[in-house]
Each structure stands twice: as C-alpha cells, then as structure tokens.
Coordinates of C-alpha atoms in Angstrom, one line a residue:
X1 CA -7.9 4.2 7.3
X2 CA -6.9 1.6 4.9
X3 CA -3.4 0.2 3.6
X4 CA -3.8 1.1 0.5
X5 CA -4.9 4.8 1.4
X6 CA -2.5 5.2 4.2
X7 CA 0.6 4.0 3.0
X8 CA 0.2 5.9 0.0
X9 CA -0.6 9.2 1.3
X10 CA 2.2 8.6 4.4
X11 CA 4.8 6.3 3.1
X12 CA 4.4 5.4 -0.3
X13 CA 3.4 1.7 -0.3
X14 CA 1.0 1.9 -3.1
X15 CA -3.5 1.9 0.0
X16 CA -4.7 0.7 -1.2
X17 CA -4.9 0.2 1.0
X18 CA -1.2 2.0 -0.3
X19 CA 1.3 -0.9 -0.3
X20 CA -0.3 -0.9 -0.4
X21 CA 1.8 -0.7 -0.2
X22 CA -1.3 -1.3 -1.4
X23 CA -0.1 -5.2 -1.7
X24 CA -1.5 -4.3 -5.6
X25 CA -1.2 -7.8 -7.5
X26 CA -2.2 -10.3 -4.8
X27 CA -1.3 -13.4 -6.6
X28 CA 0.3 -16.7 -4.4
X29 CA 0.0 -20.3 -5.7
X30 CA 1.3 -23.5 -5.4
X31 CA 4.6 -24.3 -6.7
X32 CA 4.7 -27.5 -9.0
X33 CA 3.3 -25.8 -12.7
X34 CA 2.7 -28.8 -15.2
X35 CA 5.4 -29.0 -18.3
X36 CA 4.2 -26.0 -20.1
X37 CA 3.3 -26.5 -23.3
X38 CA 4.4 -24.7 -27.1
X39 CA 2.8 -21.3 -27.8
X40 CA 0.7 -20.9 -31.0
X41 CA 2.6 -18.6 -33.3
X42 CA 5.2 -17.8 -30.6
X43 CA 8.4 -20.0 -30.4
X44 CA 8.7 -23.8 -31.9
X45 CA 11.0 -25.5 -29.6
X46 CA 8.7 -28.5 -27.9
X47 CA 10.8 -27.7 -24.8
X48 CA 9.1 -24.5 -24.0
X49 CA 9.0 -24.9 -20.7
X50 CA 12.6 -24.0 -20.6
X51 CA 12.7 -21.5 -22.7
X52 CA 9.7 -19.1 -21.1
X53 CA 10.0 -15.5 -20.2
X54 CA 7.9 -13.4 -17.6
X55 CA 8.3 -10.0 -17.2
X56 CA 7.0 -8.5 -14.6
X57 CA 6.4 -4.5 -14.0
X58 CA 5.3 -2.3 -11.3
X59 CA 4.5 1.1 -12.6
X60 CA 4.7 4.3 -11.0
X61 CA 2.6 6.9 -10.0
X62 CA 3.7 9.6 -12.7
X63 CA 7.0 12.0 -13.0
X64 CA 7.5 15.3 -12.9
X65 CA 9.5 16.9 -14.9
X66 CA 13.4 17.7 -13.9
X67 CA 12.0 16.0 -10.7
X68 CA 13.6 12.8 -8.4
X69 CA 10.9 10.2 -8.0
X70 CA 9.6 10.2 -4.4
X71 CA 12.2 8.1 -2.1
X72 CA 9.8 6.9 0.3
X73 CA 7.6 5.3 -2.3
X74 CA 10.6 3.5 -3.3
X75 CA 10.4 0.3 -1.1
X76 CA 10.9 -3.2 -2.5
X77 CA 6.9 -4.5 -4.1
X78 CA 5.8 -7.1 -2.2
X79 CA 3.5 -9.1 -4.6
X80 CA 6.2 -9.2 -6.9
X81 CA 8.0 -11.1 -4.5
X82 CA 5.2 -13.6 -4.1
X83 CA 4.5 -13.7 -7.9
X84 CA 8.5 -14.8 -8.2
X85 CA 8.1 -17.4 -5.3
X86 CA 5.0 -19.4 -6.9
X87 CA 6.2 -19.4 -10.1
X88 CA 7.7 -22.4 -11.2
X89 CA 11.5 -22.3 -11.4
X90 CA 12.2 -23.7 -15.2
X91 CA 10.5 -20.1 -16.3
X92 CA 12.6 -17.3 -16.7
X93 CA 11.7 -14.1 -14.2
X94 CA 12.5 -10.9 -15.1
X95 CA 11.1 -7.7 -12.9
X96 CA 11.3 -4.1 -14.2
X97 CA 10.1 -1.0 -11.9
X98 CA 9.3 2.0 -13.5
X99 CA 9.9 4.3 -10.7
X100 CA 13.9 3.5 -10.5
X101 CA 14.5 2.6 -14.0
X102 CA 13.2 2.6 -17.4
X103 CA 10.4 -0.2 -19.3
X104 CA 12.1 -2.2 -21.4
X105 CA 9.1 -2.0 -24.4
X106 CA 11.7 -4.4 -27.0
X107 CA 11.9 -7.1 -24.4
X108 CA 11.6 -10.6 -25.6
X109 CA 9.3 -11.9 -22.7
X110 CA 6.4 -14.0 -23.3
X111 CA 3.9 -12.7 -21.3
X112 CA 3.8 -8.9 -18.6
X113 CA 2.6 -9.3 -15.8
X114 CA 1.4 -5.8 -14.3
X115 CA 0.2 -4.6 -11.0
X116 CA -1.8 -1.7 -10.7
X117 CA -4.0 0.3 -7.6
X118 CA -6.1 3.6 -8.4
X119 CA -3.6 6.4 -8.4
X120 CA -1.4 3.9 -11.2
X121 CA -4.0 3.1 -13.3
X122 CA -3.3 5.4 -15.4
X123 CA 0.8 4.7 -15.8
X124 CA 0.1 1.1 -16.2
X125 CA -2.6 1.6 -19.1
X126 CA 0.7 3.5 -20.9
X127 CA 3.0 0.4 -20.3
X128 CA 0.3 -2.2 -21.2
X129 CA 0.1 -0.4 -24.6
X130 CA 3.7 0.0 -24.9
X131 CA 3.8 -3.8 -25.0
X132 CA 0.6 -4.5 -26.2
X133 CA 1.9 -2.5 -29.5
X134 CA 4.6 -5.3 -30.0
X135 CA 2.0 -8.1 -29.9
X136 CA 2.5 -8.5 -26.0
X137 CA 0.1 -10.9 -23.6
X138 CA -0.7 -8.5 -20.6
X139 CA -2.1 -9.6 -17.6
X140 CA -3.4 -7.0 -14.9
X141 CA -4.4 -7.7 -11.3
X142 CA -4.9 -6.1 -8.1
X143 CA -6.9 -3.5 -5.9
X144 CA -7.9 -1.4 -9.0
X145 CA -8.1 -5.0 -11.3
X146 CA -10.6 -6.1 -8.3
X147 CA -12.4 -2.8 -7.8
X148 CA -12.9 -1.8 -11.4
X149 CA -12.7 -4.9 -13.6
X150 CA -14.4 -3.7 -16.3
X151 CA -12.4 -0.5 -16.8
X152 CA -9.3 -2.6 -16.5
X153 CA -10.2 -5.7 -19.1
X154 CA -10.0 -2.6 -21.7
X155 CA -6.2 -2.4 -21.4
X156 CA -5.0 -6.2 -20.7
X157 CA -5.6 -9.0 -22.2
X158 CA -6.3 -11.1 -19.0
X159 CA -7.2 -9.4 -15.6
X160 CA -7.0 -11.3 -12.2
X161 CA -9.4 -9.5 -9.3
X162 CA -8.6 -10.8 -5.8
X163 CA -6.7 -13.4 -4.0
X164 CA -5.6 -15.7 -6.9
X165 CA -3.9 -18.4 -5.1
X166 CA -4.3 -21.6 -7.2
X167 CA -5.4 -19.0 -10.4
X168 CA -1.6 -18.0 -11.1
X169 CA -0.9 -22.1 -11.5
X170 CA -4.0 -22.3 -13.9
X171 CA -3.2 -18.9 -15.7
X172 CA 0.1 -20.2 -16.6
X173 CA -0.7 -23.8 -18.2
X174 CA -3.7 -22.0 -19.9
X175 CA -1.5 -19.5 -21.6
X176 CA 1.3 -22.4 -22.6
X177 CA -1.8 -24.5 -24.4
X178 CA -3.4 -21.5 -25.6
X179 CA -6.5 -21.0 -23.8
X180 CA -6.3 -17.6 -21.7
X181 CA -9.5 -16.7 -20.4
X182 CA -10.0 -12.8 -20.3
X183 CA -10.8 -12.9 -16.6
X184 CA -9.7 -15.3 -13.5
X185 CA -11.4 -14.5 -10.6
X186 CA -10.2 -15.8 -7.0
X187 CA -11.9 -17.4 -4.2
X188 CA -12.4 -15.5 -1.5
X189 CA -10.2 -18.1 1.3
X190 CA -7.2 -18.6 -0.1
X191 CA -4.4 -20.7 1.5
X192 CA -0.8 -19.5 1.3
X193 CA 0.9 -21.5 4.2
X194 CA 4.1 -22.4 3.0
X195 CA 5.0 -19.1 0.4
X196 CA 8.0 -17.5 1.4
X197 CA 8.8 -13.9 -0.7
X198 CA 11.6 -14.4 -3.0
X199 CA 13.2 -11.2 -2.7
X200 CA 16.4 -12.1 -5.2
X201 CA 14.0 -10.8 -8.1
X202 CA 15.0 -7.3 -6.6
X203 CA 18.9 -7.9 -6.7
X204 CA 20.7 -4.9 -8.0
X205 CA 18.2 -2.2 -7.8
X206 CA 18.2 0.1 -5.2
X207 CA 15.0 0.5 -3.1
X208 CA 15.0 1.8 0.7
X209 CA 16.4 -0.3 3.5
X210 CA 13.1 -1.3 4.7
X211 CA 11.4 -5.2 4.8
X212 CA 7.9 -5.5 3.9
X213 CA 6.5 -8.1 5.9
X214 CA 2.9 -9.0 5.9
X215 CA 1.5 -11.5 8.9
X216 CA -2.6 -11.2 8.2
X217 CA -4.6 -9.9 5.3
X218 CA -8.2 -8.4 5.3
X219 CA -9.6 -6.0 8.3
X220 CA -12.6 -6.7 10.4
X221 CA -13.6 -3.1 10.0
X222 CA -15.2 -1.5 6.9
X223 CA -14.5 1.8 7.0
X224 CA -16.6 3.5 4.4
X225 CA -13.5 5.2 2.2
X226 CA -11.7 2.2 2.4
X227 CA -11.0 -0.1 -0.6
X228 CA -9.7 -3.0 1.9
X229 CA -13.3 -4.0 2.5
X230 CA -14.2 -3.9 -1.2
X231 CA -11.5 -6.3 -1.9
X232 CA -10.8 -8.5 1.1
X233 CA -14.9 -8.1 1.8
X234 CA -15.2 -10.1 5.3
X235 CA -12.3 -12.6 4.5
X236 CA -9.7 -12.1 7.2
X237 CA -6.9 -14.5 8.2
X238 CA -3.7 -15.0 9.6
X239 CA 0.0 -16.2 8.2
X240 CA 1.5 -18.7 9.5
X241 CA 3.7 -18.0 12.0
X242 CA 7.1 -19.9 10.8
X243 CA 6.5 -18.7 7.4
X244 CA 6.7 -15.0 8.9
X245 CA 9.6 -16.1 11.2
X246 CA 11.5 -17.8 7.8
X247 CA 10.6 -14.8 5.5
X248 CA 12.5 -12.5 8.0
X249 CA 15.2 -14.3 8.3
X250 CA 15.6 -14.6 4.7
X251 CA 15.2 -11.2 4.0
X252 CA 18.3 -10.5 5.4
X253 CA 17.3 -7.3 7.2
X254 CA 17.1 -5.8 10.2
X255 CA 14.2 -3.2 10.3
X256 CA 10.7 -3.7 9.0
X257 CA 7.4 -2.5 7.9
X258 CA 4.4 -4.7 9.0
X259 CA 2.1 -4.2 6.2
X260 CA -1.3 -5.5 7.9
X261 CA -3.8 -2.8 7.9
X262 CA -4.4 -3.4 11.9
X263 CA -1.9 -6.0 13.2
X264 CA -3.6 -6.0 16.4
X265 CA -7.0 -7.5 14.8
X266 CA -6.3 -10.5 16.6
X267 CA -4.7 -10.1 19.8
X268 CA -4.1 -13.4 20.8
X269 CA -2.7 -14.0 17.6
X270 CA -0.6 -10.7 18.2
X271 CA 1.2 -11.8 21.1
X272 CA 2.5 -15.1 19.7
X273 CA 3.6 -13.1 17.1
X274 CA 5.1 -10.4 19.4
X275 CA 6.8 -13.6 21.3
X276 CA 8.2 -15.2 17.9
X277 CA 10.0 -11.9 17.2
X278 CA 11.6 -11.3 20.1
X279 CA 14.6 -13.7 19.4
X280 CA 14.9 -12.1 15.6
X281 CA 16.3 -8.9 17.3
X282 CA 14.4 -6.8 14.8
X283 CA 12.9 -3.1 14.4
X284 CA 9.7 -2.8 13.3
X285 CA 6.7 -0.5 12.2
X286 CA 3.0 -1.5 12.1
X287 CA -0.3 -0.2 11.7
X288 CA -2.6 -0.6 14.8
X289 CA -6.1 1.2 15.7
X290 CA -6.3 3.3 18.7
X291 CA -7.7 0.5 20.8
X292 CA -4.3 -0.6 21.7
X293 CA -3.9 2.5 23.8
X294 CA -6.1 0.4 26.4
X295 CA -4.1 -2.7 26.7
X296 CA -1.0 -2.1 28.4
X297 CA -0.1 -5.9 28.1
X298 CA -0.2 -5.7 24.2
X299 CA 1.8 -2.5 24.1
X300 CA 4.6 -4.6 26.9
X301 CA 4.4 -7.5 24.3
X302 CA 5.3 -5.0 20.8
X303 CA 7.8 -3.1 22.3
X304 CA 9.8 -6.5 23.8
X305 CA 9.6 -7.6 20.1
X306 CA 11.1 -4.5 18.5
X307 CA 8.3 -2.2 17.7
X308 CA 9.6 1.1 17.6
X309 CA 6.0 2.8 16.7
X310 CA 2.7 2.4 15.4
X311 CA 0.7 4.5 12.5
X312 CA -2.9 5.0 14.0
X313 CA -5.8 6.5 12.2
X314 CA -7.4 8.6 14.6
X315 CA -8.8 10.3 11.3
X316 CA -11.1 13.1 13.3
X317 CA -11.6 15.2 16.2
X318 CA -15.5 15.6 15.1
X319 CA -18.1 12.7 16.0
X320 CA -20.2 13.3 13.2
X321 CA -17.6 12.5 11.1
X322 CA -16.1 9.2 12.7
X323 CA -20.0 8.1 12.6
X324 CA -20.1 8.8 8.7
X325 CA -16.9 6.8 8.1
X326 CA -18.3 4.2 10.3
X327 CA -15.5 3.7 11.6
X328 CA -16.9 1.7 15.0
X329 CA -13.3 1.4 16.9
X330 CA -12.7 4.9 16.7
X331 CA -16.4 5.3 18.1
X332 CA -15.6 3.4 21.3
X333 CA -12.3 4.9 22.0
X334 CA -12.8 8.7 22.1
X335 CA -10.2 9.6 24.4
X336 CA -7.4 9.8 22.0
X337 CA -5.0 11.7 24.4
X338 CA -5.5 8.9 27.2
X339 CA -4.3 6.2 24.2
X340 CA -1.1 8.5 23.4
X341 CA 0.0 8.5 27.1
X342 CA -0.5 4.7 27.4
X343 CA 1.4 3.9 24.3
X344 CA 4.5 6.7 24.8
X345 CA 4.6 4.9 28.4
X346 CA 5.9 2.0 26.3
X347 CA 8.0 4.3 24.0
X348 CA 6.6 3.8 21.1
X349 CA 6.4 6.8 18.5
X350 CA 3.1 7.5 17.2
X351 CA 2.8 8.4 13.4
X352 CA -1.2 9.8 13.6
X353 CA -3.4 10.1 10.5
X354 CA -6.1 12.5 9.9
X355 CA -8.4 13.1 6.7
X356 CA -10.4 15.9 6.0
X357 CA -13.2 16.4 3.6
X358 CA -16.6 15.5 5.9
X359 CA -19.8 17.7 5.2
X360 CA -18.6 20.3 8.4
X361 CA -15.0 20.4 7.8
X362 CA -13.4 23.7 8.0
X363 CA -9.6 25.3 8.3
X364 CA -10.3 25.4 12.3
X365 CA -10.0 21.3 12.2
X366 CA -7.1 22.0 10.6
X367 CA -5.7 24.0 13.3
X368 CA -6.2 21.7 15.9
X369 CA -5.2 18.7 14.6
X370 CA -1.8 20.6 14.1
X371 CA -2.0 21.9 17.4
X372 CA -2.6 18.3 18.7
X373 CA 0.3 16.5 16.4
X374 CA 2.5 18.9 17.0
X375 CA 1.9 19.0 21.2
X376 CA 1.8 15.0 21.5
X377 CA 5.4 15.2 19.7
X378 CA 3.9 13.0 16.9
X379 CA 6.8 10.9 14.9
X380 CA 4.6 11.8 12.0
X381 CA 1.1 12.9 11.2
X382 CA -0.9 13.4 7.6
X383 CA -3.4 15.7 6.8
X384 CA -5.1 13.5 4.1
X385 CA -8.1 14.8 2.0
X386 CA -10.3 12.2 1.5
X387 CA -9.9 10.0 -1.7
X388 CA -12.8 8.3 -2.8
X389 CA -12.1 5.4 -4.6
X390 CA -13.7 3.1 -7.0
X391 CA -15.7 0.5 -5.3
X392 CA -16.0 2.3 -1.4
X393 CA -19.4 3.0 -0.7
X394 CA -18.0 6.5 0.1
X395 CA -17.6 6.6 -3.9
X396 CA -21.0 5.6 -4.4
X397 CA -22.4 7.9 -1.9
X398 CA -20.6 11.0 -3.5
X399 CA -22.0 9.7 -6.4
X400 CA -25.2 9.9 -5.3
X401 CA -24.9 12.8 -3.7
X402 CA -23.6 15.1 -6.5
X403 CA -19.9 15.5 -5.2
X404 CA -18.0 14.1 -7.4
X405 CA -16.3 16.5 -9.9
X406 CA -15.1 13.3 -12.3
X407 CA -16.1 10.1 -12.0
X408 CA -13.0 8.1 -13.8
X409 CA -10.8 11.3 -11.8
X410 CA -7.6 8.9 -12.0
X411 CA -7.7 8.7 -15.6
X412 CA -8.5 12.6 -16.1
X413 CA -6.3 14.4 -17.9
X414 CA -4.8 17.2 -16.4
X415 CA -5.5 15.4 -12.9
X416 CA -2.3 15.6 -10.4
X417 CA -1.8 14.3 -6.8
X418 CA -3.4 15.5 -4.2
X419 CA -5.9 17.2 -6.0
X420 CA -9.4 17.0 -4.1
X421 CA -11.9 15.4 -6.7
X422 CA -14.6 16.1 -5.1
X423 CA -17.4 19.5 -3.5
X424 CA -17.4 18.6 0.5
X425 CA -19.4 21.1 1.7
X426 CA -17.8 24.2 3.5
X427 CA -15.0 23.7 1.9
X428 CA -14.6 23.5 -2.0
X429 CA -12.2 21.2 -3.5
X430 CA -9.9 23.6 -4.3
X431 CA -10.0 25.2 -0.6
X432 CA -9.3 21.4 0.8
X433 CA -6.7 20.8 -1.4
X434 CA -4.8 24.0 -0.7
X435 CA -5.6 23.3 3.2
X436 CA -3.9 19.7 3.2
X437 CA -0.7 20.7 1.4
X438 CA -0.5 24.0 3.2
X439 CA -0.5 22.2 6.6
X440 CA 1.7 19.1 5.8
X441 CA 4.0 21.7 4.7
X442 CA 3.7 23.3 8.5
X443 CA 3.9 20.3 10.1
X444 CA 7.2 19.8 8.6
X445 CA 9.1 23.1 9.2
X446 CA 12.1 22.9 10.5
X447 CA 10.9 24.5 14.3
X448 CA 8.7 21.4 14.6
X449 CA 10.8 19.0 13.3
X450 CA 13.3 20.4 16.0
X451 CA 11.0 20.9 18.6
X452 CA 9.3 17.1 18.6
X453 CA 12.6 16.0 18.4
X454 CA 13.0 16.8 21.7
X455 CA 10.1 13.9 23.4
X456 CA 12.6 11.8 25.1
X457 CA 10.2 9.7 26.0
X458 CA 9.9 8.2 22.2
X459 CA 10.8 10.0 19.3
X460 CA 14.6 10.2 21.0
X461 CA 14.5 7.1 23.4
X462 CA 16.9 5.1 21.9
X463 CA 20.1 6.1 19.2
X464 CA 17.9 3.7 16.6
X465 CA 14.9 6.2 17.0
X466 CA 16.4 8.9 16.4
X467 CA 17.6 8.0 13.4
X468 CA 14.7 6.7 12.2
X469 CA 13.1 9.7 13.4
X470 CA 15.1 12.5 11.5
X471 CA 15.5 10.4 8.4
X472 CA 11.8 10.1 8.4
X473 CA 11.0 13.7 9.0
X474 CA 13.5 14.9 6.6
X475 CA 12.5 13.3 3.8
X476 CA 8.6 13.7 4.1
X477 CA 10.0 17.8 4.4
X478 CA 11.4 17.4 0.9
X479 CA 8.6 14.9 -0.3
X480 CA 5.4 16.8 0.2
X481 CA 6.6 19.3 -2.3
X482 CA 7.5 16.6 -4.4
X483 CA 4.1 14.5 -3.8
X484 CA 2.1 17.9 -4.6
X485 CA 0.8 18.3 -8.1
X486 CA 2.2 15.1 -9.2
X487 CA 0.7 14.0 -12.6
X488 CA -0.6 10.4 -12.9
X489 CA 1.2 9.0 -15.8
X490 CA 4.4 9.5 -18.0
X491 CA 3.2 9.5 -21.6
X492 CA 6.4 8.4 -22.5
X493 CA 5.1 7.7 -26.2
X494 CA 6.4 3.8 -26.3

C-alpha cells in the first residue's frame, strides 16, 4: 500500500501515498534565485526582492464540529520544509497550517503557495478562494495537482504537477517579471543532492515529537490502488546519504518517521543507510514490504540502527485479491506468519495493514484478520477500505466497471471520511464502511490493547517501546472515532 494511502489511513501523513504524509507539494530547487524583479500593479519599490512575501499553507482535512483535530495527523509537513530550504533567503517565508491554527485571509503576502492530496482537495479549494477573493496569486502542487491537473487549474492560478526541482527557481523570477505560466510541469529525474529541510519555518507551533525524514522517493512496485505509481511512474532514486545524516542532525530530534514507501527497495543501499545511523543513536519507524521477513541480515542491520518497527502491507489473506492489486511481492511471499517470527526475532514491532473492498470480500475476512492482528500481538493494524483515487488504474477500472458511486467523491457534498465510495460486490458500500470502523474500533478495546501489550518479545522489549507502544495505541483508541465521519472541508465562509 502506498504513502499517501497508508499514512493517512494509519498515521495521518497526508498517502498519498498519506504524508504523505503524502509528501503533497514536492517542490526542491536550487538555491541562488536571480534579483527578483517589481510586480505589475503590486508594490513600487525597485528593491523588490527585499521586500517579497510568501505564504505558504497546508490545509486540513475538514473539522468537526466541537471536535479536537486528529493529533496524529499533526506532524511537522515535510514539503514545506523543502519549499523554505530552496527558496532564496532575501524573500520573506511565512507558513500557516490550518489544522493547528487559523488562515490568515488579510495577510499581505505576495503570492500562497498551497499543497494539497485527494482527501484535501476540497479544504484547499476554500482557502484558495479565501485569497483568491483579495486578489491573491495561488499556486497548487502536489499528488492531487499531478493526478488531477485539470480539476486543480480551476482553483489556482498556477499549478505545479510532479517533482519540480529547478521549476520553483523559474516559478519565482517568472512571477517577479510578470510572466506566470498556468502550469509548470517537472521532469521526471530530478536532482536534490545538497537540500537540507529547513525546519525553523515550524518554530512555535506545536506538531507531535516526531522527524519526518525521507531517504528515497518513488516505489518499484505499482500496486494498482496506489497513486505513488501515477506520480513517481518508474522514477525511483535514492538521497544522498550525508544529506540524510545532516538533516537528522539538524532536526534536532531523537525519534523518526522514515517516510519512503518501502525503505528496503534497495537493500544494498539500505544497509549503508542502516550503518550511517547507527552512530546518530536514533529511533526510528519505516515502511518495509514483507520481503524483509526473509533476510535475517537486513533485519540485524535496522534494528543495530534504531528501528524500533516496521509498517508492512500484507493487505490480504485471499490470493485473488493480492493478484488484482498486483501487488507481485506480496505474491512471492505468502507465508506471512513465517515473516512475523523472523522479524519479532529481531524485536521489531510490526504495525500490519489490511484493505478490504475486493469482488469476494466478506465480514469473515474481517474476522480473521482481527484474529491474526490481534494473536501476532501486532503494534498496530488498519482495516482500510479501499480508496480509489484519481489517476490509479483501480479508479479507472471502477470506472469502467460501474462501481463508483461519485466520480469527483472528494469534492461531494455531504461526503465524510471513511465513507466507502464505491459497490464492491458482496458487500455494499455502506456494509464496508460500517465493517472497517466497527473493527478498528475492536481492535482498539482496551482488552487488546492490554492483552498485546503483553509480547515481550517487541511491543514491551525495551522502556522506549513501550512508550511508544501505549502512546500509539491510545491515541488511534480516541482517533478512530474522531477520523469516522469526518467532513472534507471547513466552509469557513472567508
């Protein structure tokens, strides 16, 4: 299962696929931006360069009503911090996120800067025309700008799909000589050795005490409900190593989230970068496939560095299934319980992922994948309904096929999280979204809490563990009812 997808589903980095996160604007560049020229009809001073203003937003998912936002989608946005590192230093940076604090419609900024993936779409549509009222230059980009470009060049005034290293340089002196284009698209090999975060943009604000650290981009796989393929399509590369090593040291932290889709891709590459964390002294958490399970040596080389635990999409117990998502790793390592021994061996915790929605699915799946999470002592495990989103070809199949109840479904009024948006089979979309909130909610009762608290072997192996391990679980307790029926968008009338 993809970033984007997983993270938001699991642990709120807004996919997709989540942090993203779903990272949503990917934007790097080169530092150096040319003396930037006077604005038509803005302000007349011929030193504009020194007097320019970028405000950059991240929007939220929605709000409830008399409702806390959900904590574990408050982590610090990593493409902000890469869109504050490459942009030159005489230009004034200002960073506003809508789920801890409120838009500031009335500020003086010269041009917003907005990222956006599927599920906020919607939300960011409401800022941009909040600003866009008060004669605001708004420029989108990421998964959604890339996935569904057209839809998105009706709300901004610029839109940048892909990898724009290089295209935030030329966006910039374009708009200071007055000669935006409406869209900038990236190539496809981009080179970012050298860009290091700037995480000072986030001073002040109060996010969880988590590092987002990302050492490759793209995913060899192409899983077909995946929007990681659509956007990356076969482009897949590393970071360079001392750049990782610097940004973790800068950060200032001490536990991490490795945002890679599957930082065991490369697993050569892997073990120098297992080797260059062991001095660091670090935690961290990454996203693996099940592979791993079968290479002892790999699983010796994460847990040296400070891996605490891996999230693994073992997505389904039914063949027919895994061969309709195509997912071909999965395929050729079946024996799921054989891959949990080998990794607990090295005391990792395993946070599993499951999705539910295939032509044959019924509430028996259900059942066992509870019965498996809950006897393996899982860290953590979803029970995801499947999401298909713009530009998968599992969108365009349930297109074809009929299944698709809305085809815009993240713009639908009336829509809320984790609402099924789409006729599987068995199951109606009503019936699978009852069935994946209704066993979330069981995997999170306090007896299993309790009682997987109890696996010495991982979970409880070490004071930092279990820490991390009831924090975790508590707050995913509290979040799922949170996270349930959670409407896209604030329509906060600005």
């Amino acid at each position: 299962m993809g970033l984007q997808t997983k993270l938001f589903h699991q642990i709120g980095l807004a996919p997709h696929k989540s942090y993203p996160l779903a990272l949503s604007l990917q934007l790097y560049g080169k530092p150096g931006l040319p003396h930037l020229l006077e604005k038509t009809g803005q302000r007349k001073s011929k030193n504009f360069s020194l007097e320019m203003q970028i405000l950059f937003i991240q929007p939220a998912v929605g709000k409830k009503a008399h409702t806390p936002y959900t904590k574990t989608w408050q982590m610090e946005p990593l493409a902000i911090a890469v869109l504050s590192a490459i942009t030159p230093p005489h230009i004034e940076k200002i960073f506003f996120d809508d789920r801890i604090e409120e838009i500031p419609y009335d500020h003086p900024a010269d041009l917003v800067a907005i990222t956006l993936e599927t599920y906020t779409a919607r939300r960011a549509y409401e800022i941009a025309a909040g600003f866009r009222k008060r004669g605001k230059t708004i420029v989108m980009g990421g998964f959604h700008a890339t996935l569904a470009t057209q839809e998105v060049m009706q709300h901004a005034d610029v839109v940048v799909t892909g990898q724009a290293e290089g295209i935030w340089q030329q966006l910039l002196e374009d708009f200071a000589t007055g000669k935006l284009k409406k869209l900038y698209q990236s190539k496809q090999t981009v080179e970012t050795t050298g860009i290091i975060p700037d995480r000072k943009i986030f001073q002040h604000k109060k996010y969880l005490p988590i590092g987002l650290i990302e050492s490759s981009r793209g995913c060899t796989y192409h899983c077909e409900f995946c929007s990681v393929y659509g956007f990356y399509k076969k482009c897949y590369h590393s970071r360079n190593l001392n750049d990782i090593v610097t940004d973790i040291k800068q950060s200032g932290k001490k536990f991490f989230f490795i945002v890679d889709d599957n930082i065991a891709l490369d697993r050569e590459k892997t073990l120098a970068f297992c080797e260059a964390l062991k001095p660091l002294k670090i935690n961290w958490f990454g996203q693996v496939s099940i592979h791993i399970g079968n290479d002892p040596q790999l699983l010796k080389a994460m847990h040296e560095s400070g891996c605490i635990g891996v999230l693994i999409g073992f997505e389904s117990f039914r063949k027919e299934n895994i061969r309709q998502m195509d997912k071909k790793v999965n395929e050729r390592n079946t024996d799921y319980q054989m891959a949990i021994d080998n990794i607990r061996k090295h005391r990792l915790m395993i946070y599993g992922t499951f999705v539910f929605g295939y032509e044959n699915d019924t509430q028996e799946d259900f059942d066992q994948v509870l019965a498996f999470a809950r006897k393996n002592k899982l860290f953590m495990n979803a029970f995801n309904h499947l999401v298909p989103f713009p530009g998968t070809p599992m969108y365009e199949r349930f297109k074809a096929e009929g299944k698709l109840l809305h085809e815009n479904w993240w713009l639908m009024d009336g829509y809320t999280f984790g609402k099924a948006v789409f006729n599987p089979g068995i199951l109606n979309a009503e019936q699978l979204t009852h069935l994946c909130y209704t066993y979330r909610k069981k995997f999170f009762t306090w007896s299993s809490i309790l009682k997987r608290s109890t696996d010495l072997k991982a979970n409880l192996s070490s004071v930092k563990k279990a820490m991390v391990y009831f924090m975790a679980n508590l707050s995913s307790r509290k979040d799922v009812e949170i996270r349930q029926g959670l409407p896209l968008g604030k329509n906060d009338n600005q």
